[in-house]
PDB file of C-alpha atoms (C1' of nucleotides) in Angstrom:
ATOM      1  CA  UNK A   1      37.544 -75.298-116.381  1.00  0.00           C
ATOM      2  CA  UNK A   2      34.173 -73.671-116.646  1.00  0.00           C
ATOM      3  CA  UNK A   3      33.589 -70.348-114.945  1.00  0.00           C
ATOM      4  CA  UNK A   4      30.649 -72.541-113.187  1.00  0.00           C
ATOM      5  CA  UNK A   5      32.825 -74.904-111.946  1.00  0.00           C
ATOM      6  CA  UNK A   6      35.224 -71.535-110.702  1.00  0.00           C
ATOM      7  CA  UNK A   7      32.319 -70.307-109.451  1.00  0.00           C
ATOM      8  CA  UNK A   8      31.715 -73.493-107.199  1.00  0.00           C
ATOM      9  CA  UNK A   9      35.295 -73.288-106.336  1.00  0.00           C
ATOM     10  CA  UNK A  10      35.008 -69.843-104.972  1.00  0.00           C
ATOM     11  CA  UNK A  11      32.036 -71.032-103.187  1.00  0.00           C
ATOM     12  CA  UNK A  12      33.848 -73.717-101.576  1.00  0.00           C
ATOM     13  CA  UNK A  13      36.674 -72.115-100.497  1.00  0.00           C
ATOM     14  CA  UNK A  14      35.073 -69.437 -98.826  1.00  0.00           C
ATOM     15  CA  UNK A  15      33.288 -72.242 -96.472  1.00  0.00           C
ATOM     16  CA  UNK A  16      34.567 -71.040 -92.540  1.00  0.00           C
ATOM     17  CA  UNK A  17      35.927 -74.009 -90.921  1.00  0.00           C
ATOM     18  CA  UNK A  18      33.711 -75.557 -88.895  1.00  0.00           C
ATOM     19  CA  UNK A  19      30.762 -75.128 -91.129  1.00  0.00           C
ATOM     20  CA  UNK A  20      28.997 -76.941 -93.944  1.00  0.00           C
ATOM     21  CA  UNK A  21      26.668 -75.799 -96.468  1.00  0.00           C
ATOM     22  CA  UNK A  22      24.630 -78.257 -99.240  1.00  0.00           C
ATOM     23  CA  UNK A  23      24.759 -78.848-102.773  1.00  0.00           C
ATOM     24  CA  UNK A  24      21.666 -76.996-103.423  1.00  0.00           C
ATOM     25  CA  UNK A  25      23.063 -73.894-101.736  1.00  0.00           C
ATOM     26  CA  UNK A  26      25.661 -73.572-104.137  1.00  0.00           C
ATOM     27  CA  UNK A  27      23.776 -74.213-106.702  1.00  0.00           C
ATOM     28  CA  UNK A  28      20.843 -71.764-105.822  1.00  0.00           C
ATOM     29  CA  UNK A  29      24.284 -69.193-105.954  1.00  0.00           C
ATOM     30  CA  UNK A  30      25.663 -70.173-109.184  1.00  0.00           C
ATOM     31  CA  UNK A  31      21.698 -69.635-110.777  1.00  0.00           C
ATOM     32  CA  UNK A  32      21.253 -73.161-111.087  1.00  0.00           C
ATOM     33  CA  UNK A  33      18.609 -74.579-108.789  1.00  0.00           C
ATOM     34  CA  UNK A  34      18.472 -77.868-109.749  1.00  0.00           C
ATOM     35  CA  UNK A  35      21.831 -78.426-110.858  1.00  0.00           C
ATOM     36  CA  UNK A  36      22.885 -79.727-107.608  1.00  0.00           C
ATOM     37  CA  UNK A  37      24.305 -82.389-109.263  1.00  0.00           C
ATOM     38  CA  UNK A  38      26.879 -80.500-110.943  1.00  0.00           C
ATOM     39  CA  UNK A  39      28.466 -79.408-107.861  1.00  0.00           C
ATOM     40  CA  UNK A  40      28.922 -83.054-106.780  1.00  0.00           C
ATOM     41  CA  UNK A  41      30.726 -83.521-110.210  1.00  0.00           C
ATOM     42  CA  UNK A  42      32.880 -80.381-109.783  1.00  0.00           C
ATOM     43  CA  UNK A  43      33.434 -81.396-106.274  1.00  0.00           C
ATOM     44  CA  UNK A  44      34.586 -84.755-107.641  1.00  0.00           C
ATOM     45  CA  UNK A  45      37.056 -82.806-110.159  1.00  0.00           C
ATOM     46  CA  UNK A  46      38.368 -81.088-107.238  1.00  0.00           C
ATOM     47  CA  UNK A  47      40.521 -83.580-106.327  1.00  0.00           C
ATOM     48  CA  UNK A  48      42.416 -83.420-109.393  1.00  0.00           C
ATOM     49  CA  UNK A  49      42.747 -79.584-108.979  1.00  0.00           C
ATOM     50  CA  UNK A  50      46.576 -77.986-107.584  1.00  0.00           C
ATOM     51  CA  UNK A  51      44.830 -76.450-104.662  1.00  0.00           C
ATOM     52  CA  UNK A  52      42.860 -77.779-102.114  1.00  0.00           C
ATOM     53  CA  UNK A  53      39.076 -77.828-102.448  1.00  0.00           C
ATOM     54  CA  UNK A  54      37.083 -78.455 -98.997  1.00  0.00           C
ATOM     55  CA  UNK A  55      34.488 -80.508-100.356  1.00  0.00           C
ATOM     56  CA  UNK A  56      33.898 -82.088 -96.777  1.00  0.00           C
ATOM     57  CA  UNK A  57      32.232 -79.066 -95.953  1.00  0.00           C
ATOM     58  CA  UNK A  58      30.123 -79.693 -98.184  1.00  0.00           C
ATOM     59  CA  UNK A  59      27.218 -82.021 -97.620  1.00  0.00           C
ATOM     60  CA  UNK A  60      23.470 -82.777 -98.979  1.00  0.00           C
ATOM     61  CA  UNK A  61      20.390 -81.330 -97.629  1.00  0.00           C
ATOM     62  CA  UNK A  62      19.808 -83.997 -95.128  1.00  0.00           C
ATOM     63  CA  UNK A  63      23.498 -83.039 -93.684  1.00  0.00           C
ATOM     64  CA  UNK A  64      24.235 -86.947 -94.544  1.00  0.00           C
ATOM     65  CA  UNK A  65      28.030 -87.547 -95.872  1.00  0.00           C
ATOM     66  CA  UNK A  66      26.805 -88.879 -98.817  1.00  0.00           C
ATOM     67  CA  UNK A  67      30.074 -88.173-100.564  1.00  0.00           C
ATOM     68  CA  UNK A  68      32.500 -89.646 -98.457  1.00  0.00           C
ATOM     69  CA  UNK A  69      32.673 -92.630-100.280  1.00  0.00           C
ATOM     70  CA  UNK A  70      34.273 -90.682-103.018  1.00  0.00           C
ATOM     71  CA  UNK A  71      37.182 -89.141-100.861  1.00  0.00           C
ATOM     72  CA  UNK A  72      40.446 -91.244-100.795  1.00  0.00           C
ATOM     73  CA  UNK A  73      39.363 -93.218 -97.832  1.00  0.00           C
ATOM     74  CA  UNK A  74      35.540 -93.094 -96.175  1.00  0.00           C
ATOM     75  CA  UNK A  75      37.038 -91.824 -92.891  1.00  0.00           C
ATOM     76  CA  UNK A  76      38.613 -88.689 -94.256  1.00  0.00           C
ATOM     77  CA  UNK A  77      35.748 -86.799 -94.485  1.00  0.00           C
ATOM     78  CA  UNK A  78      34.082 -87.805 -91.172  1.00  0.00           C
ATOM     79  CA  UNK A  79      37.287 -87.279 -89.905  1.00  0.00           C
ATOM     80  CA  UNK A  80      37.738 -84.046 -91.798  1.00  0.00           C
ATOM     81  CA  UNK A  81      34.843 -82.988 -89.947  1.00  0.00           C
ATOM     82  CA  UNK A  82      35.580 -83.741 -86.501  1.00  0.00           C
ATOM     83  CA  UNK A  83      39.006 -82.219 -86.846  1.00  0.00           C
ATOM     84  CA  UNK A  84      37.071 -79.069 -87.270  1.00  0.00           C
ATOM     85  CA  UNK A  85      35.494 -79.900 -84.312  1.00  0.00           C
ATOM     86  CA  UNK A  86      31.736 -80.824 -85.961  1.00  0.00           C
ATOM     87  CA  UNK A  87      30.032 -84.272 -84.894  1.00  0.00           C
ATOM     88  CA  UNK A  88      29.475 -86.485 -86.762  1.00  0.00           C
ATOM     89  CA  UNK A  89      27.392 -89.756 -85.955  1.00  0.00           C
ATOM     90  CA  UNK A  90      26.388 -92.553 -88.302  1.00  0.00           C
ATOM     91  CA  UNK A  91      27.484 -90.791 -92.067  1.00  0.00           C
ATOM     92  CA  UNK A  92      25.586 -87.582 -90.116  1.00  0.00           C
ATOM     93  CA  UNK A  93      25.948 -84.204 -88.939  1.00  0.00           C
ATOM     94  CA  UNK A  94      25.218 -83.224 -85.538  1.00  0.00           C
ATOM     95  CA  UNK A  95      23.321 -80.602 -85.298  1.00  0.00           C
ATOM     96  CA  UNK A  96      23.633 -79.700 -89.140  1.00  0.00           C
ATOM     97  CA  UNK A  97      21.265 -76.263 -88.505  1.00  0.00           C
ATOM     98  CA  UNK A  98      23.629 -74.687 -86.546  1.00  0.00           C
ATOM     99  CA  UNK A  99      26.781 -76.099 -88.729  1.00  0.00           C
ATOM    100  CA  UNK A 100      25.053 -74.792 -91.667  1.00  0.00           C
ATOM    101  CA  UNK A 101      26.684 -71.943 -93.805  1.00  0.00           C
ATOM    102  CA  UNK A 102      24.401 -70.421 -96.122  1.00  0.00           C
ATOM    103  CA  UNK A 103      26.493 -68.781 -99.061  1.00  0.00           C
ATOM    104  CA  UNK A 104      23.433 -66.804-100.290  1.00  0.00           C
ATOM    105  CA  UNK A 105      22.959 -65.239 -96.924  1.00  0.00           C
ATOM    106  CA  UNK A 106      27.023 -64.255 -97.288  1.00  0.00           C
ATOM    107  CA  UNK A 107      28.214 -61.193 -98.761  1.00  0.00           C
ATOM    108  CA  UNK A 108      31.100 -61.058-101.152  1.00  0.00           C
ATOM    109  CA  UNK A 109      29.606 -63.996-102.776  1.00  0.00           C
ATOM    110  CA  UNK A 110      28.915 -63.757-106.690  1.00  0.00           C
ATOM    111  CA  UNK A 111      25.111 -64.349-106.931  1.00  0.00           C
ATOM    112  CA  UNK A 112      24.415 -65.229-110.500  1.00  0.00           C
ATOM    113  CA  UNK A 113      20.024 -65.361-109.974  1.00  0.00           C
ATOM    114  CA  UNK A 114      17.991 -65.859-107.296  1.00  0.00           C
TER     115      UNK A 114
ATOM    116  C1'  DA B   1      25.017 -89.853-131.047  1.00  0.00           C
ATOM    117  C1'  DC B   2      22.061 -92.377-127.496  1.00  0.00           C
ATOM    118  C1'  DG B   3      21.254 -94.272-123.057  1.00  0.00           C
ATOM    119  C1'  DT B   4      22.686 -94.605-118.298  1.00  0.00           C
ATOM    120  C1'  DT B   5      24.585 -92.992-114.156  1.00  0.00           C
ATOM    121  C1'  DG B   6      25.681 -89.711-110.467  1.00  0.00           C
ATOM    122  C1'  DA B   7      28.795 -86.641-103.846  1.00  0.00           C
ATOM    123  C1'  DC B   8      21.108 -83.920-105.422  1.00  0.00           C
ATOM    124  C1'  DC B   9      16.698 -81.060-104.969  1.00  0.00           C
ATOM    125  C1'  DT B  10      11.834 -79.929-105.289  1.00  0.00           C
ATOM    126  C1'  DA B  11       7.148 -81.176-105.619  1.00  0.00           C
ATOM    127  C1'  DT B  12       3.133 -84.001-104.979  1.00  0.00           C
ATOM    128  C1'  DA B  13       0.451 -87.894-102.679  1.00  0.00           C
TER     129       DA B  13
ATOM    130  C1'  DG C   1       5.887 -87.546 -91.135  1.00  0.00           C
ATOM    131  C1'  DT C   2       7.546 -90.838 -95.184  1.00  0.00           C
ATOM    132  C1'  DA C   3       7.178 -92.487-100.086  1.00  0.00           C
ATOM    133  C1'  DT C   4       7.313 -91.791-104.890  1.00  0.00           C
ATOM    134  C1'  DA C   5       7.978 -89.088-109.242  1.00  0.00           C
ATOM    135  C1'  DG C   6      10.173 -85.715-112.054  1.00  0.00           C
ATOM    136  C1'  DG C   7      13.910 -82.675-113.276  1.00  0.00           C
ATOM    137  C1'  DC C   8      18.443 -80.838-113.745  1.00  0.00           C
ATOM    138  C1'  DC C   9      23.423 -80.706-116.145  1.00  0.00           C
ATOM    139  C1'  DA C  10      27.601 -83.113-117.083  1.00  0.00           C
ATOM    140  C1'  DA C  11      30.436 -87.201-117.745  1.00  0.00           C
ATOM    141  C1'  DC C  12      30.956 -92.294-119.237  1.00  0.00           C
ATOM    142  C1'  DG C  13      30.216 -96.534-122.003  1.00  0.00           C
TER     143       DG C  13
END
DNA sequence: ACGTTGACCTATA
DNA sequence: GTATAGGCCAACG
């Protein structure tokens, strides 16, 4: 494992229940603006990590479960979500600006750039 | 090694 | 406001 994808990791983890953030969060933390993509491949590695990675907290910009296809069954990240008592309607968040956790605006997170 | 794909984002029209 | 184009890095065939 890359210290990028630990980085993500660490991200990831630190995610409150209840909350979701976006690829391009993370990525904006790890220096890597555009590299949103990454995340979604480290997020798909996560499954075949020992510990567990909350990667239905983590969502696009849109707050669309665009990802949920990739989880072991589509309804375990909507229901993921709803068991942490966000709504979800349609593949989308409910009010995804209030849901949203912004890592960069959190402290004890390792900022790489801005 | 090259071309394509992918859980995306930003910019421009 | 939506629609289209370009870019980014890594993995797969």
């Amino acid at each position: 494992m890359n210290d990028l994808y630990a980085d993500i990791y660490e991200i990831v983890k630190k995610i409150p229940a209840g909350r979701v953030t976006s690829y391009g969060a993370i990525a904006s933390c790890i220096g890597s603006r555009g590299s949103a993509r990454l995340v979604g491949w480290a997020m798909n590695a996560s499954r075949h990590l020992p510990f567990f990675i909350p990667a239905h907290r983590v969502v696009n910009r849109n707050g669309m479960l665009t990802g949920k296809h990739h989880f072991a069954t589509p309804e375990t990240m909507r229901e993921l979500l709803e068991n942490e008592g966000l709504t979800v309607i349609n593949d989308q968040i409910v009010n995804f600006s209030e849901v949203f956790w912004n890592p960069l605006k959190e402290p004890g997170i390792e900022k790489k750039e801005f």
